[in-house]
Structures are given as structure tokens and as C-alpha cells.
Amino acid sequence: MNPKIAAYLRDHAPATPCLVLDVDRVEQNYRRLMAAMPLARVYYAVKANPAAPILDRLTALGSSFDAASWEEIEACLAAGARPADISFGNTVKKVSAIKAAHAAGVTMYAFDSEPELKKLAQHAPGARVYCRILVENKGAEWPLSRKFGCEMGMAKALMVKAAEWGLDPYGISFHVGSQQTQTGAYQAAIARVAMLFTDLRQAGVNLRMVNLGGGYPVRYRAEVPEIDAFGDAIMGAMAEHFGNALPEMVIEPGRFMVGDAGVVSSEVVLVSRKGEDDPVRWVYLDIGRFGGLAETEGEAIRYAFRTPHDGGAEGPVTIAGPTCDSTDTLYEKSNYRLPLALDCGDRVELIATGAYVTTYASQAFNGFKPLAEHYI
Amino acid sequence: MNPKIAAYLRDHAPATPCLVLDVDRVEQNYRRLMAAMPLARVYYAVKANPAAPILDRLTALGSSFDAASWEEIEACLAAGARPADISFGNTVKKVSAIKAAHAAGVTMYAFDSEPELKKLAQHAPGARVYCRILVENKGAEWPLSRKFGCEMGMAKALMVKAAEWGLDPYGISFHVGSQQTQTGAYQAAIARVAMLFTDLRQAGVNLRMVNLGGGYPVRYRAEVPEIDAFGDAIMGAMAEHFGNALPEMVIEPGRFMVGDAGVVSSEVVLVSRKGEDDPVRWVYLDIGRFGGLAETEGEAIRYAFRTPHDGGAEGPVTIAGPTCDSTDTLYEKSNYRLPLALDCGDRVELIATGAYVTTYASQAFNGFKPLAEHYI
């Protein structure tokens, strides 16, 4: 475990459940990403963790920001970010949110449909707009389906319309899915984007930016490729398809920036069996799917655990949260094993839980308050 | 739609997303339930909706309460409930919560394992305890798997231990799954409980209570049996298996009490297509799975919608929430159709959403605040 977090947990023993996050580690991740992709501009995906200490640090480092809502834009501005460094990256925006962002000076907006483009033309005239296209999500542990993005033909037609409607047809974005473990996913998407650049140039529209989205993986239970492997694959594909006419490059890391900077500390509420001879123990923690661990849905993201008894004899477990809802079960099919000595009252740490935890927490399901947050 | 709620929405046009709930309808549901099962004592499952106006009304009506946490017990006490009318129904409780409940005078506790029973013996000495057994959840639209309950043999052994450990071996509980549409599920479970009563009597332990749990369904898109049908089936099975020695009966309705009393009002943020010839429109609302509609996971609970264009021509839709998470998609496979005239800015109502919505709402995912709540 991160030694700074380990020391904090040892010295302060904060009430559980809580997240302890090392802001210095966020800075290291930002620098690692810059080193792996020096030509790309980092737009931190605020939704991964919008805590002020993270936004403050990243603003000081010169990061830009990818915001999903007007509320996230406000948080970035409060941290000192310039409006020009904020992208309103949700393709589904209320008119009121577009108006507020435009009034605040935000000039960069995502879209993936004609009605959304029309809203932007009307309420953020002159804005730089980029169209999100559908791409393959193969290899992603948290894939993104068809909810965002449009087909290639539609993207082309909409970028032509954007120019006609007085907007700045700025670029194309895609997202290969979150916790993407295959570098090839980016290469295939870049090839599609390059085709669109060519088609649109022939239609008289000169795009200037490729938004590569996020998805860069964090180490949970299994090894993942290093960030340098993604940098090499992406830069190789960009050079192959764009040659010397390299467009501006935007990346939107969220999980990669904060995931391994955080640890959730929880308490074991109960260890039990369903029958006297049942080999599987049920381990109930004081945090579950509705307390913030939403990405364990379908056992998609499989966190690593640390217990006070690590190294001792282990046995199979089902791991569940504390609420009366049966879907609040974290892992039943992923072959988790925990020490046989584990007991009620023990503290258990969930490693690399800095991303996509705190804001997901339900406000009060079963009466349980959201986890506490400590930024160190 | 409930006319009182319709009038409120028309006259106040409250900001979306919000829940509007008719507290008089909760009272009607309580009375319907009492009429259908006059011999049962109602313990309202607070987790379904713990809002103070609901707890206040039910306290005034003489209801008892099923609480999932110390925080829910506090809410019941604040509403004026007597500690003797509160059951601590979660089988997974922190020691600190048991101590607090015991100190407050709560005397009735659920368990389903030896370690939990040990905690109760130590921290709530003399309490009335009931053991939850595993039963079939067939027919439930929101089934409860194996997370709660234990096997019959273990339940018998634990009730004997409860007496040995100075606790009051009070009864047996089960849960046939939420939104249970088959009355037979209760009958099968009652037969199992009766066997356990007999076995334990032979072991010298005389149980006095059967807790039939909740699960009584609400009308969403499809018809469900009337509550009287459940009452008849349950009373028939109780008479068949217990004859004249009818034990106390406890029911724990949540969804049935508040579900059809509430309507979520939301705004359409975008209606779009993924390609120009795509027959399916995507309808994005300002509330989704992480805004409270958690029970749409796996499209388990299928709400009915009202729009300003009802009656006009319809077409197929996928319905999604406003966040950047692709899993925040409500209905993709359940053959929803909505009016072709539906457009950005329209208000859409989700009917019978009074249960299991407000407390599930994430505290701030994507920066979105939880829905507002109006109790009328």
C-alpha cells in the first residue's frame, strides 16, 4: 500500500468507511502521463473525483479539465482554472447548463447529435465544438456501450452543419471504454478519426483536434500495460495516420490520475456462513455498492484487499455491503479468498479506490451516510 | 396519475428532477393492508422511504417500523415511534449500532448467523430475536438471492442457542423477494416456517412470531395481483399450518406502502439518434440510475411514463440518465415506446416511484445533486 496512506491510517485510525487519498500521487500520475504523451494536453475527467484538493493541485500544475456538468465547471473555476482550460464534455446538456457555461467563458463543447448541436449554436454561439463518434470498446473492463457517440456518416454531416451554424468545427472525440487494457483499441479508433478528418477536408471543413478520451487503466487485482505502452501505441498511430499534419491532441484521464492515489478503509461488520458445512464465508463490510463501490456492478472492477491477517490461511468468500439490498453484493463469482482469521471489527483496506467512488455514494440508503474523505 | 400530485405539478411546476409524494395515499395503503391482513402487525420498512412526513403519519396511525440501521431507528424515534414498536431488521449490524439501539430501548432484532447472535447476546441481553431463513424468491422482480437468511438446520440450532444465551427466541422471518407477483411464494415459505416451529417445540423452544417480510407488489407497467389476494393466500396458509395455535404475525411492507404514492417529475434533456436511419431514439432524462432510479438495474423494475404528448404517434426508444456513465441507461431491452413529438425541455413523469428512489440517489455523481422531495 502507498506508504503515506498506510502511515495516515496507522496514526489517525479514521472512522470507517472512508477514503484516504494521497494528492502527491495524483501529481506523479499527471507527470507520468505527460511524459508518456508529451504532445497531448491533459483534460482531467473531473467526474472521477471532484474533490477540491485534487482540482487545486492540478490547476497549479497547469492541467485542463473535462467537466460533465455545470456543477463540475463551477468546481473547476473555484479551484482557479481558467474557463479556456475547461471542456464541457457531456454530450447531453441542459440548455440552462450551456447558457451558464457560455456566460462563464467556457468555449469548448462536446456533442453527438443534431439537437445538441442546435442547442450549442443557439446558446454558445461561436464555440469550439467536437463530435463524439462511436468506437469499439473491446478490451475495456467498464465498457461504454452506445450511450454516447454517433455513427461516422452522421458525424461528418454534423461537422459541416456546425460550420454553417456559426460554430467552430474543432475536432473529433471517442472513448474506448474505461479501464481499457488493450492499446490496440486506441489505434483502431485513431484510424477512424483520420478518415473523418480526410472526408471533412474534402467537404471544406478543416478539423484541428483529436480527443482521445480516457480509459487508461489502473492496476487492481491483475497486471495492466504501463502508461508508456499506451503512449507509444497512440503516438505511433497518430504519426501513421496524420504524418506531419499532426492535430492538437486531447486526453481525458480520470481513473488513471486518481485511482491508485486512494484507499478505502472499511470495517468488517460480520463474517458468517449460510449453513454449518458451507465452505464459503460471507464477509459483510461497512461499505458496498450503494456506499460508493458502484463499479463492482457485475463484478466489473475487481479491487484488491488488504487485511490485518494477510499471509495466514485463506478460504473462499463472498463479499457484500451493509445494506438490506441483496444487489449490494460486491463479489460472488470472482474467486475472492480472504484469511480465515478475518473477523467482525477488523479493518479492511480496498486498494486503488481513488476514482469513481466518493460521488457515486448514495446520500442515505438504509440510513448510511456517505463515506468520509481525507486528502493528504 | 394521482390527482393530488397532478394538481401539485400543474400549480407549482417544481424544478426537476423531483419526487412528489401524496402522504394521504400512504395512509390509504396502510389501511388497505390492515384490511387485507387484519391479524398481522405492520412494520413499515423504513428503507423504502424514510422521509419524516411519512414516518410521522404512520406513527400517528399506530404503525410499527422495520429499521435497517441505527440511523433509521433514530428517524423513527424522532417521529415519535415507541422503541417497543421498532424492529432492528438488518441481520448485519455493527456492534456500535446494537449498543445504541439497546440503550434506546429497542427490544426486537433479526439475525441469521451465530456471530450476529453472539453480538446480540452480548450487547442486547434479553432481546427478542428472530432468525431469518433462506426461501425461494421465484416470482420476484427484485429477488434477494442468498445474501440474507440461513439454512433451516442452522436456524434451528441457533434458536436453541439463543435461549441458552439468555435471549428470547421469538420467531422466524423470511423474505420472498421484493415486488413479488406470486402469492404462492408466501405459502411455500410459511410451510417451511411451520416445520421449524414444530422442530423447535420438540427441542423445548416455543416460538411465538412469524415475520412474513415484505415484497407485496405495486402496479408499474404490468398488472399485479391485488393485496387481498396476498392476504387470502397468507391467511389460508397460516391457518392450514398453524391451526388454532396461530402465532403473532409481522409484515414488513415498504414498496407497497409508498410506491404508488409518489411520482418523479423529470425533464427531457435530449432526444437523439445514433445514425440518420436509426429507428430507435435515445431519450435522455435529468434523472437516471445514479440519481435514484437504482432499481432499473438490469431493467428489473419497469416504471410507467407520462408525457405531454401521450396519445400521439409513438416510436421505440432507449431511455437513459444524464450522467457520463454508460451504465446510466434505464431501458434498452424492455420495448419502451414514447411519443414521436417528445422533445428537449418536455417534462416527463415516472409513475409509482415513491419507494426505493430518494435515498439511493448518489450524493453528487457528475456534479448532479440528489432530486428534490415534496411531501403533500
CSV table of C-alpha atoms in Angstrom, one decimal, chain B:
chain,number,residue,atom,x,y,z
B,1,MET,CA,-51.9,9.8,-12.3
B,2,ASN,CA,-52.8,10.6,-8.7
B,3,PRO,CA,-55.0,13.7,-9.0
B,4,LYS,CA,-53.5,15.5,-5.9
B,5,ILE,CA,-50.0,15.0,-7.4
B,6,ALA,CA,-51.1,16.1,-10.8
B,7,ALA,CA,-52.5,19.3,-9.4
B,8,TYR,CA,-49.4,20.0,-7.4
B,9,LEU,CA,-47.2,19.5,-10.5
B,10,ARG,CA,-49.5,21.8,-12.5
B,11,ASP,CA,-49.8,24.5,-9.9
B,12,HIS,CA,-46.2,24.6,-8.7
B,13,ALA,CA,-44.1,23.2,-11.6
B,14,PRO,CA,-41.3,22.3,-9.2
B,15,ALA,CA,-37.7,22.2,-10.5
B,16,THR,CA,-36.7,18.8,-11.8
B,17,PRO,CA,-35.8,16.2,-11.0
B,18,CYS,CA,-38.0,15.8,-8.0
B,19,LEU,CA,-40.3,13.4,-6.2
B,20,VAL,CA,-43.8,14.5,-5.3
B,21,LEU,CA,-45.4,12.1,-2.8
B,22,ASP,CA,-49.0,12.1,-1.5
B,23,VAL,CA,-48.9,11.2,2.2
B,24,ASP,CA,-52.7,10.5,2.2
B,25,ARG,CA,-52.1,7.8,-0.2
B,26,VAL,CA,-49.6,6.2,2.2
B,27,GLU,CA,-52.4,6.2,4.8
B,28,GLN,CA,-54.8,4.6,2.4
B,29,ASN,CA,-52.2,1.9,1.6
B,30,TYR,CA,-51.7,1.2,5.3
B,31,ARG,CA,-55.4,0.8,5.7
B,32,ARG,CA,-55.7,-1.4,2.7
B,33,LEU,CA,-53.0,-3.6,4.1
B,34,MET,CA,-54.7,-3.8,7.5
B,35,ALA,CA,-57.9,-4.7,5.9
B,36,ALA,CA,-56.3,-7.5,3.8
B,37,MET,CA,-54.4,-8.9,6.8
B,38,PRO,CA,-56.2,-7.8,9.9
B,39,LEU,CA,-54.3,-10.3,12.2
B,40,ALA,CA,-50.9,-9.0,11.1
B,41,ARG,CA,-48.9,-6.2,12.6
B,42,VAL,CA,-47.5,-3.7,10.1
B,43,TYR,CA,-43.8,-2.9,10.5
B,44,TYR,CA,-43.1,-0.3,7.8
B,45,ALA,CA,-39.8,-1.0,6.0
B,46,VAL,CA,-38.3,2.5,6.6
B,47,LYS,CA,-35.6,2.0,3.9
B,48,ALA,CA,-38.3,2.3,1.2
B,49,ASN,CA,-38.6,6.0,2.0
B,50,PRO,CA,-37.6,7.4,5.4
B,51,ALA,CA,-38.9,10.9,4.9
B,52,ALA,CA,-40.2,12.4,8.1
B,53,PRO,CA,-43.8,13.2,6.8
B,54,ILE,CA,-44.2,9.5,6.1
B,55,LEU,CA,-42.9,8.4,9.4
B,56,ASP,CA,-45.0,11.0,11.2
B,57,ARG,CA,-48.2,9.9,9.5
B,58,LEU,CA,-47.5,6.2,10.1
B,59,THR,CA,-46.7,6.8,13.8
B,60,ALA,CA,-50.0,8.6,14.2
B,61,LEU,CA,-51.8,5.6,12.6
B,62,GLY,CA,-50.2,3.2,15.1
B,63,SER,CA,-47.8,1.5,12.7
B,64,SER,CA,-44.6,-0.2,13.8
B,65,PHE,CA,-41.3,0.1,12.0
B,66,ASP,CA,-38.7,-2.2,10.5
B,67,ALA,CA,-35.3,-0.3,10.6
B,68,ALA,CA,-32.1,-1.3,8.7
B,69,SER,CA,-29.7,0.8,10.7
B,70,TRP,CA,-29.3,2.9,13.9
B,71,GLU,CA,-29.8,6.0,11.7
B,72,GLU,CA,-33.2,4.7,10.7
B,73,ILE,CA,-34.1,3.9,14.3
B,74,GLU,CA,-33.2,7.5,15.2
B,75,ALA,CA,-35.6,8.7,12.4
B,76,CYS,CA,-38.4,6.6,13.8
B,77,LEU,CA,-37.8,7.8,17.4
B,78,ALA,CA,-37.8,11.4,16.1
B,79,ALA,CA,-41.2,10.7,14.5
B,80,GLY,CA,-42.5,9.7,17.9
B,81,ALA,CA,-42.4,5.9,17.5
B,82,ARG,CA,-42.0,3.9,20.7
B,83,PRO,CA,-38.8,1.8,20.9
B,84,ALA,CA,-41.0,-1.2,21.5
B,85,ASP,CA,-42.6,-0.7,18.1
B,86,ILE,CA,-39.3,-0.8,16.2
B,87,SER,CA,-37.6,-3.9,14.9
B,88,PHE,CA,-33.9,-3.8,14.0
B,89,GLY,CA,-34.4,-5.9,10.9
B,90,ASN,CA,-30.9,-5.9,9.3
B,91,THR,CA,-29.2,-9.2,10.0
B,92,VAL,CA,-25.8,-7.4,9.6
B,93,LYS,CA,-25.3,-4.8,12.4
B,94,LYS,CA,-22.3,-3.1,13.8
B,95,VAL,CA,-21.7,-3.6,17.5
B,96,SER,CA,-22.0,0.2,18.0
B,97,ALA,CA,-25.4,0.1,16.3
B,98,ILE,CA,-26.7,-2.7,18.5
B,99,LYS,CA,-25.5,-0.9,21.6
B,100,ALA,CA,-27.2,2.3,20.6
B,101,ALA,CA,-30.5,0.5,19.8
B,102,HIS,CA,-30.4,-1.4,23.1
B,103,ALA,CA,-29.7,1.7,25.0
B,104,ALA,CA,-32.6,3.4,23.3
B,105,GLY,CA,-35.0,0.6,24.4
B,106,VAL,CA,-35.3,-1.3,21.1
B,107,THR,CA,-36.0,-5.0,22.0
B,108,MET,CA,-36.6,-6.8,18.7
B,109,TYR,CA,-33.7,-7.9,16.5
B,110,ALA,CA,-33.1,-10.0,13.4
B,111,PHE,CA,-30.1,-12.3,12.8
B,112,ASP,CA,-29.1,-15.2,10.5
B,113,SER,CA,-25.8,-16.4,11.9
B,114,GLU,CA,-24.1,-17.4,15.0
B,115,PRO,CA,-21.6,-14.5,15.2
B,116,GLU,CA,-24.5,-12.0,14.9
B,117,LEU,CA,-26.5,-13.9,17.6
B,118,LYS,CA,-23.4,-13.7,19.8
B,119,LYS,CA,-23.2,-9.9,19.3
B,120,LEU,CA,-26.9,-9.6,20.3
B,121,ALA,CA,-26.4,-11.8,23.4
B,122,GLN,CA,-23.6,-9.6,24.5
B,123,HIS,CA,-24.9,-6.2,23.6
B,124,ALA,CA,-28.7,-6.5,23.7
B,125,PRO,CA,-29.1,-9.1,26.5
B,126,GLY,CA,-32.6,-10.4,26.9
B,127,ALA,CA,-33.8,-9.1,23.5
B,128,ARG,CA,-36.5,-10.8,21.4
B,129,VAL,CA,-34.6,-12.3,18.4
B,130,TYR,CA,-35.9,-13.8,15.2
B,131,CYS,CA,-33.9,-15.8,12.7
B,132,ARG,CA,-34.2,-15.2,9.0
B,133,ILE,CA,-34.3,-18.3,6.9
B,134,LEU,CA,-33.5,-18.7,3.2
B,135,VAL,CA,-36.5,-19.2,1.0
B,136,GLU,CA,-37.3,-19.3,-2.7
B,137,ASN,CA,-37.6,-15.9,-4.5
B,138,LYS,CA,-39.2,-17.2,-7.6
B,139,GLY,CA,-41.7,-14.7,-9.0
B,140,ALA,CA,-40.0,-11.7,-7.5
B,141,GLU,CA,-39.0,-8.9,-9.9
B,142,TRP,CA,-36.3,-7.7,-7.5
B,143,PRO,CA,-35.1,-11.1,-6.0
B,144,LEU,CA,-32.9,-11.2,-2.9
B,145,SER,CA,-30.5,-14.1,-3.6
B,146,ARG,CA,-28.7,-15.7,-0.7
B,147,LYS,CA,-27.3,-12.5,1.0
B,148,PHE,CA,-29.7,-12.8,3.9
B,149,GLY,CA,-31.1,-15.8,5.7
B,150,CYS,CA,-29.6,-19.2,6.6
B,151,GLU,CA,-30.5,-22.8,6.1
B,152,MET,CA,-33.2,-24.5,8.1
B,153,GLY,CA,-30.8,-26.7,10.2
B,154,MET,CA,-28.7,-23.8,11.2
B,155,ALA,CA,-31.8,-21.7,12.1
B,156,LYS,CA,-33.0,-24.5,14.4
B,157,ALA,CA,-29.6,-24.8,16.1
B,158,LEU,CA,-29.3,-21.0,16.5
B,159,MET,CA,-32.7,-20.6,18.1
B,160,VAL,CA,-31.8,-23.2,20.7
B,161,LYS,CA,-28.5,-21.3,21.3
B,162,ALA,CA,-30.5,-18.0,21.6
B,163,ALA,CA,-32.4,-19.4,24.6
B,164,GLU,CA,-29.2,-20.8,26.1
B,165,TRP,CA,-27.5,-17.4,25.7
B,166,GLY,CA,-30.3,-15.5,27.6
B,167,LEU,CA,-32.1,-14.1,24.6
B,168,ASP,CA,-35.8,-14.5,23.9
B,169,PRO,CA,-36.2,-16.9,20.9
B,170,TYR,CA,-39.1,-15.0,19.5
B,171,GLY,CA,-39.7,-16.1,15.9
B,172,ILE,CA,-38.7,-16.8,12.3
B,173,SER,CA,-38.6,-14.4,9.4
B,174,PHE,CA,-38.2,-14.8,5.6
B,175,HIS,CA,-38.4,-12.6,2.6
B,176,VAL,CA,-39.8,-13.9,-0.7
B,177,GLY,CA,-38.2,-11.1,-2.7
B,178,SER,CA,-39.3,-7.6,-3.5
B,179,GLN,CA,-42.1,-6.8,-6.0
B,180,GLN,CA,-43.2,-10.4,-5.5
B,181,THR,CA,-46.0,-11.1,-8.0
B,182,GLN,CA,-46.9,-14.7,-6.9
B,183,THR,CA,-48.9,-15.4,-3.8
B,184,GLY,CA,-47.6,-19.0,-3.8
B,185,ALA,CA,-44.2,-17.8,-2.7
B,186,TYR,CA,-45.6,-16.8,0.7
B,187,GLN,CA,-47.4,-20.1,1.1
B,188,ALA,CA,-44.3,-22.2,0.4
B,189,ALA,CA,-42.3,-20.1,2.9
B,190,ILE,CA,-45.0,-20.4,5.6
B,191,ALA,CA,-44.9,-24.2,5.3
B,192,ARG,CA,-41.2,-24.2,6.0
B,193,VAL,CA,-41.5,-21.9,9.0
B,194,ALA,CA,-44.2,-24.1,10.4
B,195,MET,CA,-41.9,-27.1,10.2
B,196,LEU,CA,-39.3,-25.1,12.1
B,197,PHE,CA,-41.9,-24.2,14.8
B,198,THR,CA,-42.6,-27.9,15.2
B,199,ASP,CA,-39.0,-29.0,15.3
B,200,LEU,CA,-38.1,-26.3,17.9
B,201,ARG,CA,-41.1,-27.1,20.1
B,202,GLN,CA,-39.7,-30.6,20.2
B,203,ALA,CA,-36.4,-29.2,21.2
B,204,GLY,CA,-38.1,-27.2,24.0
B,205,VAL,CA,-38.1,-23.8,22.3
B,206,ASN,CA,-41.6,-22.3,21.8
B,207,LEU,CA,-41.6,-19.6,19.1
B,208,ARG,CA,-44.3,-17.0,19.1
B,209,MET,CA,-43.9,-15.0,15.9
B,210,VAL,CA,-43.8,-15.4,12.2
B,211,ASN,CA,-42.3,-12.4,10.2
B,212,LEU,CA,-43.6,-12.7,6.7
B,213,GLY,CA,-41.3,-9.9,5.4
B,214,GLY,CA,-42.4,-7.6,2.6
B,215,GLY,CA,-42.4,-8.0,-1.2
B,216,TYR,CA,-46.1,-7.0,-1.8
B,217,PRO,CA,-46.1,-5.6,-5.3
B,218,VAL,CA,-47.0,-2.3,-6.8
B,219,ARG,CA,-48.6,-1.7,-10.2
B,220,TYR,CA,-45.9,-0.5,-12.6
B,221,ARG,CA,-46.3,-1.3,-16.3
B,222,ALA,CA,-47.9,-4.7,-15.8
B,223,GLU,CA,-50.9,-5.7,-13.7
B,224,VAL,CA,-50.1,-7.4,-10.4
B,225,PRO,CA,-52.4,-9.3,-8.0
B,226,GLU,CA,-54.5,-7.2,-5.5
B,227,ILE,CA,-53.3,-7.1,-1.9
B,228,ASP,CA,-56.4,-9.0,-0.9
B,229,ALA,CA,-55.1,-12.0,-2.9
B,230,PHE,CA,-51.9,-12.0,-0.9
B,231,GLY,CA,-53.9,-11.6,2.3
B,232,ASP,CA,-56.1,-14.6,1.4
B,233,ALA,CA,-53.2,-16.8,0.4
B,234,ILE,CA,-51.2,-15.9,3.5
B,235,MET,CA,-54.1,-16.3,6.0
B,236,GLY,CA,-55.0,-19.6,4.3
B,237,ALA,CA,-51.5,-21.0,4.7
B,238,MET,CA,-51.2,-19.8,8.3
B,239,ALA,CA,-54.5,-21.5,9.2
B,240,GLU,CA,-53.5,-24.6,7.3
B,241,HIS,CA,-50.1,-25.0,9.1
B,242,PHE,CA,-50.8,-23.5,12.5
B,243,GLY,CA,-54.5,-24.2,13.0
B,244,ASN,CA,-55.7,-22.7,16.3
B,245,ALA,CA,-52.2,-22.0,17.6
B,246,LEU,CA,-51.8,-19.0,15.3
B,247,PRO,CA,-48.6,-17.1,16.2
B,248,GLU,CA,-48.2,-13.4,16.1
B,249,MET,CA,-47.8,-12.2,12.5
B,250,VAL,CA,-45.5,-9.4,11.4
B,251,ILE,CA,-45.4,-8.0,7.9
B,252,GLU,CA,-42.7,-5.5,6.6
B,253,PRO,CA,-44.2,-3.7,3.7
B,254,GLY,CA,-42.1,-1.0,2.1
B,255,ARG,CA,-42.8,-0.7,-1.6
B,256,PHE,CA,-46.5,-1.4,-1.1
B,257,MET,CA,-46.9,1.4,1.4
B,258,VAL,CA,-45.2,4.2,-0.5
B,259,GLY,CA,-44.5,3.1,-4.1
B,260,ASP,CA,-47.8,4.3,-5.7
B,261,ALA,CA,-47.9,7.4,-3.5
B,262,GLY,CA,-45.0,9.0,-5.4
B,263,VAL,CA,-44.3,10.4,-8.8
B,264,VAL,CA,-40.9,11.5,-10.1
B,265,SER,CA,-41.0,14.5,-12.4
B,266,SER,CA,-38.1,14.9,-14.7
B,267,GLU,CA,-37.1,16.9,-17.8
B,268,VAL,CA,-36.1,15.6,-21.2
B,269,VAL,CA,-32.5,16.8,-21.8
B,270,LEU,CA,-32.1,15.4,-25.3
B,271,VAL,CA,-33.8,13.2,-27.8
B,272,SER,CA,-31.4,11.9,-30.5
B,273,ARG,CA,-30.5,9.1,-32.8
B,274,LYS,CA,-27.1,7.4,-33.3
B,275,GLY,CA,-27.4,7.4,-37.1
B,276,GLU,CA,-29.7,9.1,-39.6
B,277,ASP,CA,-31.7,6.0,-40.3
B,278,ASP,CA,-31.7,4.6,-36.8
B,279,PRO,CA,-35.3,3.8,-35.9
B,280,VAL,CA,-34.6,4.0,-32.1
B,281,ARG,CA,-34.4,7.4,-30.5
B,282,TRP,CA,-32.4,7.9,-27.3
B,283,VAL,CA,-34.3,9.9,-24.7
B,284,TYR,CA,-32.0,11.3,-22.0
B,285,LEU,CA,-33.7,12.4,-18.8
B,286,ASP,CA,-32.3,14.6,-16.0
B,287,ILE,CA,-32.6,11.6,-13.6
B,288,GLY,CA,-31.1,8.2,-14.1
B,289,ARG,CA,-29.8,5.2,-12.2
B,290,PHE,CA,-27.4,7.2,-10.1
B,291,GLY,CA,-30.0,9.9,-9.5
B,292,GLY,CA,-32.2,7.4,-7.6
B,293,LEU,CA,-33.6,5.1,-10.2
B,294,ALA,CA,-31.3,2.3,-9.0
B,295,GLU,CA,-34.0,-0.4,-9.3
B,296,THR,CA,-33.9,-0.1,-13.1
B,297,GLU,CA,-30.6,-2.0,-12.9
B,298,GLY,CA,-30.9,-4.9,-15.3
B,299,GLU,CA,-34.3,-3.3,-16.2
B,300,ALA,CA,-35.8,-5.2,-13.2
B,301,ILE,CA,-38.3,-2.6,-12.2
B,302,ARG,CA,-40.1,-1.1,-15.2
B,303,TYR,CA,-41.7,2.2,-14.4
B,304,ALA,CA,-44.6,3.7,-16.4
B,305,PHE,CA,-44.1,7.1,-18.0
B,306,ARG,CA,-46.4,10.0,-18.7
B,307,THR,CA,-45.6,12.7,-21.2
B,308,PRO,CA,-47.3,15.9,-22.5
B,309,HIS,CA,-47.7,14.1,-25.9
B,310,ASP,CA,-49.5,10.9,-24.8
B,311,GLY,CA,-52.0,9.7,-27.3
B,312,GLY,CA,-49.9,10.8,-30.3
B,313,ALA,CA,-47.9,8.6,-32.6
B,314,GLU,CA,-45.1,6.6,-30.8
B,315,GLY,CA,-41.9,5.0,-31.7
B,316,PRO,CA,-39.2,2.8,-30.0
B,317,VAL,CA,-36.8,4.5,-27.5
B,318,THR,CA,-33.9,3.8,-25.3
B,319,ILE,CA,-34.2,5.8,-22.1
B,320,ALA,CA,-31.1,7.0,-20.3
B,321,GLY,CA,-30.0,9.2,-17.5
B,322,PRO,CA,-27.9,12.4,-17.7
B,323,THR,CA,-24.5,11.2,-16.4
B,324,CYS,CA,-21.4,10.3,-18.5
B,325,ASP,CA,-21.6,6.7,-17.3
B,326,SER,CA,-22.9,4.3,-19.9
B,327,THR,CA,-24.4,2.1,-17.3
B,328,ASP,CA,-26.7,5.0,-16.5
B,329,THR,CA,-29.1,3.7,-19.1
B,330,LEU,CA,-32.6,2.8,-17.8
B,331,TYR,CA,-34.3,0.8,-20.5
B,332,GLU,CA,-32.8,-0.5,-23.7
B,333,LYS,CA,-34.4,-4.0,-23.9
B,334,SER,CA,-37.8,-3.6,-22.4
B,335,ASN,CA,-39.6,-2.4,-25.6
B,336,TYR,CA,-40.4,1.1,-24.4
B,337,ARG,CA,-42.2,3.4,-26.8
B,338,LEU,CA,-42.7,7.1,-26.4
B,339,PRO,CA,-44.4,9.8,-28.5
B,340,LEU,CA,-42.5,10.9,-31.6
B,341,ALA,CA,-43.3,14.5,-30.6
B,342,LEU,CA,-41.3,14.2,-27.4
B,343,ASP,CA,-38.5,16.9,-27.3
B,344,CYS,CA,-35.8,18.5,-25.2
B,345,GLY,CA,-37.4,20.5,-22.4
B,346,ASP,CA,-40.5,18.4,-22.1
B,347,ARG,CA,-41.5,17.2,-18.6
B,348,VAL,CA,-41.9,13.5,-18.2
B,349,GLU,CA,-43.4,11.8,-15.1
B,350,LEU,CA,-42.4,8.4,-13.8
B,351,ILE,CA,-45.4,6.8,-12.1
B,352,ALA,CA,-45.3,4.9,-8.8
B,353,THR,CA,-41.8,5.9,-7.8
B,354,GLY,CA,-42.4,6.7,-4.2
B,355,ALA,CA,-40.3,3.7,-3.0
B,356,TYR,CA,-36.6,3.0,-3.2
B,357,VAL,CA,-35.7,6.2,-5.1
B,358,THR,CA,-34.7,9.1,-2.9
B,359,THR,CA,-32.2,7.5,-0.6
B,360,TYR,CA,-30.5,5.6,-3.4
B,361,ALA,CA,-29.6,8.9,-5.2
B,362,SER,CA,-25.9,9.5,-5.4
B,363,GLN,CA,-24.6,12.4,-3.4
B,364,ALA,CA,-23.0,14.1,-6.4
B,365,PHE,CA,-22.1,11.8,-9.4
B,366,ASN,CA,-21.2,14.1,-12.3
B,367,GLY,CA,-21.9,17.0,-10.0
B,368,PHE,CA,-25.7,16.4,-10.0
B,369,LYS,CA,-27.4,17.0,-6.7
B,370,PRO,CA,-30.0,14.5,-5.4
B,371,LEU,CA,-33.6,15.0,-6.5
B,372,ALA,CA,-35.8,17.4,-4.5
B,373,GLU,CA,-38.6,15.9,-2.4
B,374,HIS,CA,-42.1,17.3,-1.9
B,375,TYR,CA,-44.5,15.6,0.5
B,376,ILE,CA,-48.0,16.8,0.1
